[in-house]
Coordinates of C-alpha atoms in Angstrom, one line a residue:
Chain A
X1 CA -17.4 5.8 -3.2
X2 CA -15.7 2.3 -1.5
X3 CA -14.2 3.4 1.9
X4 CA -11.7 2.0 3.7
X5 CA -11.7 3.2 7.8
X6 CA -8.8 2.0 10.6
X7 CA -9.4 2.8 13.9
X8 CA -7.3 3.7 16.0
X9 CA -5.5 6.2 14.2
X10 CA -2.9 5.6 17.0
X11 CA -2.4 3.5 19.6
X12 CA 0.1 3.4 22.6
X13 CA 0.5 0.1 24.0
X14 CA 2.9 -0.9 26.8
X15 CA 5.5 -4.1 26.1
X16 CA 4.3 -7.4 27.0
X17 CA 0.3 -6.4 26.3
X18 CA -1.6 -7.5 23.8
X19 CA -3.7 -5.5 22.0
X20 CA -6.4 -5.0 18.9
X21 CA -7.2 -2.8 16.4
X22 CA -10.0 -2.6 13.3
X23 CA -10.2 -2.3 9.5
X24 CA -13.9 -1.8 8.4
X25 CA -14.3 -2.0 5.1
X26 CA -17.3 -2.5 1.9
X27 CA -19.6 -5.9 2.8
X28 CA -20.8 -6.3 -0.8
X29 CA -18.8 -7.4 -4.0
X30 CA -16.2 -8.9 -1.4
X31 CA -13.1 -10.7 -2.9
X32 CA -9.9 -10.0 -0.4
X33 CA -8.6 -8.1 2.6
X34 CA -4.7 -7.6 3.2
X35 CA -3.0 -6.5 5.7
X36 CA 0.4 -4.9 5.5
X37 CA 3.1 -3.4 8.1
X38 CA 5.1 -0.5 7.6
X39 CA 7.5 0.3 9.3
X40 CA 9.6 3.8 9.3
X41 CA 12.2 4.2 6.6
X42 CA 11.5 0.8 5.5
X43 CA 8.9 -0.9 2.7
X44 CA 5.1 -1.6 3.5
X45 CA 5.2 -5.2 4.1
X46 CA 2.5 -7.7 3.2
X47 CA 1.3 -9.4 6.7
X48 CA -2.3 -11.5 5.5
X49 CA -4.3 -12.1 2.5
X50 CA -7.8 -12.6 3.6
X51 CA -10.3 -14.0 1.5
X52 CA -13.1 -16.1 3.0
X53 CA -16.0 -15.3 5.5
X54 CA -14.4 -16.2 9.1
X55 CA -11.2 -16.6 8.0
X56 CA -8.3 -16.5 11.0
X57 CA -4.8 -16.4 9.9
X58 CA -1.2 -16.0 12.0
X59 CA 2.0 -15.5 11.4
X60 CA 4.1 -15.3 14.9
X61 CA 2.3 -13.3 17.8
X62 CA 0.1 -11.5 15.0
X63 CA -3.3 -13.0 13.8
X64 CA -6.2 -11.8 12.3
X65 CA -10.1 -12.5 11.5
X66 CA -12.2 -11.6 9.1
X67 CA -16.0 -11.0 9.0
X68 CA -17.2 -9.9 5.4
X69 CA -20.8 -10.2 6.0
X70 CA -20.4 -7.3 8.4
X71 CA -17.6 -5.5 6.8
X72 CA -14.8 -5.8 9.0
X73 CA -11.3 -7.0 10.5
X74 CA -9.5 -7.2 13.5
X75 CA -5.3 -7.7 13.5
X76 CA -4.5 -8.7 17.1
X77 CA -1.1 -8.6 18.4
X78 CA 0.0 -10.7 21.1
X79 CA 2.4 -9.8 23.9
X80 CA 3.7 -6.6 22.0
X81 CA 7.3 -6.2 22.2
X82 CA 9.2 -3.2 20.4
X83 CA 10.1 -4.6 16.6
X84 CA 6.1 -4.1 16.4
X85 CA 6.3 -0.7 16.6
X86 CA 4.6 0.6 13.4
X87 CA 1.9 1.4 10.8
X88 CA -1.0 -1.3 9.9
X89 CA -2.7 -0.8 6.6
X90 CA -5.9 -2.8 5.3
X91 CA -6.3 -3.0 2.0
X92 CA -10.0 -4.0 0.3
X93 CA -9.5 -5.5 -3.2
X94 CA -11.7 -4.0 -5.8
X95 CA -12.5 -6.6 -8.3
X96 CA -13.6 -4.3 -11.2
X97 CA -10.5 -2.3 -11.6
X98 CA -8.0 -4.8 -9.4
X99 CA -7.4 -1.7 -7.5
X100 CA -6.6 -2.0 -3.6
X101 CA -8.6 0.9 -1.4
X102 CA -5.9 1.5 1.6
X103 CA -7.2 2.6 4.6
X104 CA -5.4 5.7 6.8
X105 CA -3.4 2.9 8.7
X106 CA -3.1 2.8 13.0
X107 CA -0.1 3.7 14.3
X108 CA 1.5 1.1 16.6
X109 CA 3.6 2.3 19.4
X110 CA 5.1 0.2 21.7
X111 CA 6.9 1.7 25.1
X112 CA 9.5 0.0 26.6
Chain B
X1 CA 16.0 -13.2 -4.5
X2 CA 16.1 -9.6 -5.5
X3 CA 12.9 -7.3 -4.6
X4 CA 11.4 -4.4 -5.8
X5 CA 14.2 -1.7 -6.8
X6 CA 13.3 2.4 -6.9
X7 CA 15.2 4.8 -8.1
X8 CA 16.4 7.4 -7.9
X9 CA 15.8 7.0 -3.3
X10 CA 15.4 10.9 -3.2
X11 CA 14.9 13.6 -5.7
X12 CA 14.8 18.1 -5.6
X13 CA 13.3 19.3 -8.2
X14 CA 12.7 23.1 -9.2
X15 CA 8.9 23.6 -9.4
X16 CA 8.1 23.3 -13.9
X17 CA 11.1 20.8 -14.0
X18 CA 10.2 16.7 -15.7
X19 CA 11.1 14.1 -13.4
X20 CA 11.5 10.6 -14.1
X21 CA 10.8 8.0 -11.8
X22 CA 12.3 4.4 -12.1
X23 CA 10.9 1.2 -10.9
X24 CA 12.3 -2.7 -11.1
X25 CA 10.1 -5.1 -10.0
X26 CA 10.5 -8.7 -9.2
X27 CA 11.6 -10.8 -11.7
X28 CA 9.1 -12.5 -12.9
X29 CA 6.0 -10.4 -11.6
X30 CA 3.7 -9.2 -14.1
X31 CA 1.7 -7.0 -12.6
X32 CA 3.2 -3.8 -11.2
X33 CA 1.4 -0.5 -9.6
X34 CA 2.3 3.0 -8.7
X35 CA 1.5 4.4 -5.1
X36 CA 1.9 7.7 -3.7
X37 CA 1.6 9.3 0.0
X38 CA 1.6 12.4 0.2
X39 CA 2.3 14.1 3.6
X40 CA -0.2 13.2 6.6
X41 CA -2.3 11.1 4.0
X42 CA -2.5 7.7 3.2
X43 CA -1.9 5.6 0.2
X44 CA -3.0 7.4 -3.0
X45 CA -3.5 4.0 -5.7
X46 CA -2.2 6.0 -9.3
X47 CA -2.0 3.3 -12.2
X48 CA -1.5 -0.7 -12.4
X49 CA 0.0 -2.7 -15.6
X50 CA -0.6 -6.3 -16.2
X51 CA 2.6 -6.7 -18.4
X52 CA 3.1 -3.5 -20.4
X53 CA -0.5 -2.4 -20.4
X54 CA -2.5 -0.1 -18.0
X55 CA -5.9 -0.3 -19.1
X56 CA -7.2 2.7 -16.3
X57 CA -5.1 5.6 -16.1
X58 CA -7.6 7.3 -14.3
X59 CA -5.9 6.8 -11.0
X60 CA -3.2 9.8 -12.2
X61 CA -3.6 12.6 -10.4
X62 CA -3.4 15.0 -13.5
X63 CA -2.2 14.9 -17.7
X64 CA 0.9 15.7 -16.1
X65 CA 1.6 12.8 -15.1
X66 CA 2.1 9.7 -17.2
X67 CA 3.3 5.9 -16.7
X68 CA 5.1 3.4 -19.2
X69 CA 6.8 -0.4 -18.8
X70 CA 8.6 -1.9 -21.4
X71 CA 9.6 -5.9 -21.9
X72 CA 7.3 -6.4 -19.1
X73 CA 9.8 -5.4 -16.5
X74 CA 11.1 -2.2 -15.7
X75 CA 8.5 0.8 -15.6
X76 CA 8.8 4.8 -15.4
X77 CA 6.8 7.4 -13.4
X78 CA 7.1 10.7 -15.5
X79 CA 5.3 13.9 -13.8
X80 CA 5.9 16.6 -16.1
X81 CA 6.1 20.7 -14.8
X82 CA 6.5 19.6 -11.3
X83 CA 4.1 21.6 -8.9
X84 CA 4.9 21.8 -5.1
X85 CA 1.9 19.4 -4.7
X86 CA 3.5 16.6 -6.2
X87 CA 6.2 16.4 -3.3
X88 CA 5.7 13.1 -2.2
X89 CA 7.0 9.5 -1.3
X90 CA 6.4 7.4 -4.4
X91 CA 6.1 3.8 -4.2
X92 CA 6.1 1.0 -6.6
X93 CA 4.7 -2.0 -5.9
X94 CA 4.6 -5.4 -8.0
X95 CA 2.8 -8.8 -7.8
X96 CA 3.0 -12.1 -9.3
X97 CA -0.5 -11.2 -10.7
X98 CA -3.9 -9.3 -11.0
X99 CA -6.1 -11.4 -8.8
X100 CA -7.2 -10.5 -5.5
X101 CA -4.8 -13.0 -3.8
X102 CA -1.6 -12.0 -4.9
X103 CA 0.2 -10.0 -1.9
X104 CA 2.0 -6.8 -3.2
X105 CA 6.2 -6.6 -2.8
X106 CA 6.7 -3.1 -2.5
X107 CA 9.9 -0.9 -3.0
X108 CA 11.3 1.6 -1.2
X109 CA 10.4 4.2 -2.5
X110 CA 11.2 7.8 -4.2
X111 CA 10.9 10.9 -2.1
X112 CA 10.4 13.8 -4.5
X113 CA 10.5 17.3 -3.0
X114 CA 9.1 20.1 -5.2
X115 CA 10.6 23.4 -4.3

């Protein structure tokens, strides 16, 4: 059974810090990672598509890495500010059925 | 441009009542998938068509439950003799494609209450 796990679950973080948080996912038969944003009352929202070893995107303050030998990926947000308040889902692309396994998402809550 | 539409936003349904679910992906997006999260849980994957077709319907939760698109376009989410444990948000998603690249555009949703 392909697994997905996020960790946090949650994660308080005051304004202005930076912070981390990890999607772990299958190393074998490895073809993409994505990362989406969803935030309440609104659409998940596609952040990265991740699909080589030691890969390092951004968009803004957010960036993220990839390591598929080892199964896993870290989003990093930089200098956290409110708007980032919300739920960050990774996504491993099954290639057999073109299926994405979500994980449970982390929580992102930023205080003023 | 136009994104993903949903409809209807929020639905009550008697429990043994058919619902219908609609969804109205991008123009031009031929691949289009059905999500659902159920309360406290994350996102349950249900069924995917490249154009009209869904070649693995074994996503859907039960034989209650059944998808169709037509002209490529515009697809419905029919759960027949609601049960209370099909309350959920359901969300429709749609790509430009199949392959792993393609980022999912996602709608906003459908929140059916069973009571």
């Amino acid at each position: 059974i392909l697994n997905v796990e996020q960790s946090p679950q949650s994660l308080h973080v005051q304004e202005g810090d930076s912070t981390n948080f990890t999607c772990s996912f299958p190393s074998s038969n490895f073809y993409a990672l994505h990362w989406y944003r969803w935030e309440t009352a609104k659409s998940p929202e596609a952040l990265f598509v991740m699909t080589l070893n030691g890969d390092e995107k951004k968009k803004g303050r957010i960036s993220a890495t990839l390591n598929t030998k080892e199964g896993y990926s870290y989003l990093y947000i930089k200098g956290s500010q409110p708007e980032d308040s919300a739920t960050y889902l990774c996504a491993f692309f099954v290639d057999s059925n073109y299926q994405l396994i979500w994980g449970a998402g982390t929580k992102l809550i930023i205080k003023p | 441009g136009a994104g993903v539409s949903q409809s209807p936003s929020n639905k009550v349904t008697e429990k043994g009542k058919d619902v219908e679910l609609r969804c109205d992906p991008i123009s031009g997006h031929t691949a289009l998938y059905w999500y659902r999260q159920s309360l406290g849980q994350g996102l349950e994957f249900l069924i995917y068509f490249q154009g009209n077709s869904a070649p693995d319907k074994s996503g859907l939760p039960s034989d209650r439950f059944s998808a169709e698109r037509t002209g490529g376009s515009v697809s419905t989410l029919t759960i027949q003799r609601t049960q209370q444990e099909d309350s959920a948000v359901y969300l429709c998603a749609s790509s430009k494609g199949l392959a792993f690249s393609y980022e999912q555009y996602f709608g906003p949703g459908t929140r059916l209450t069973v009571t």
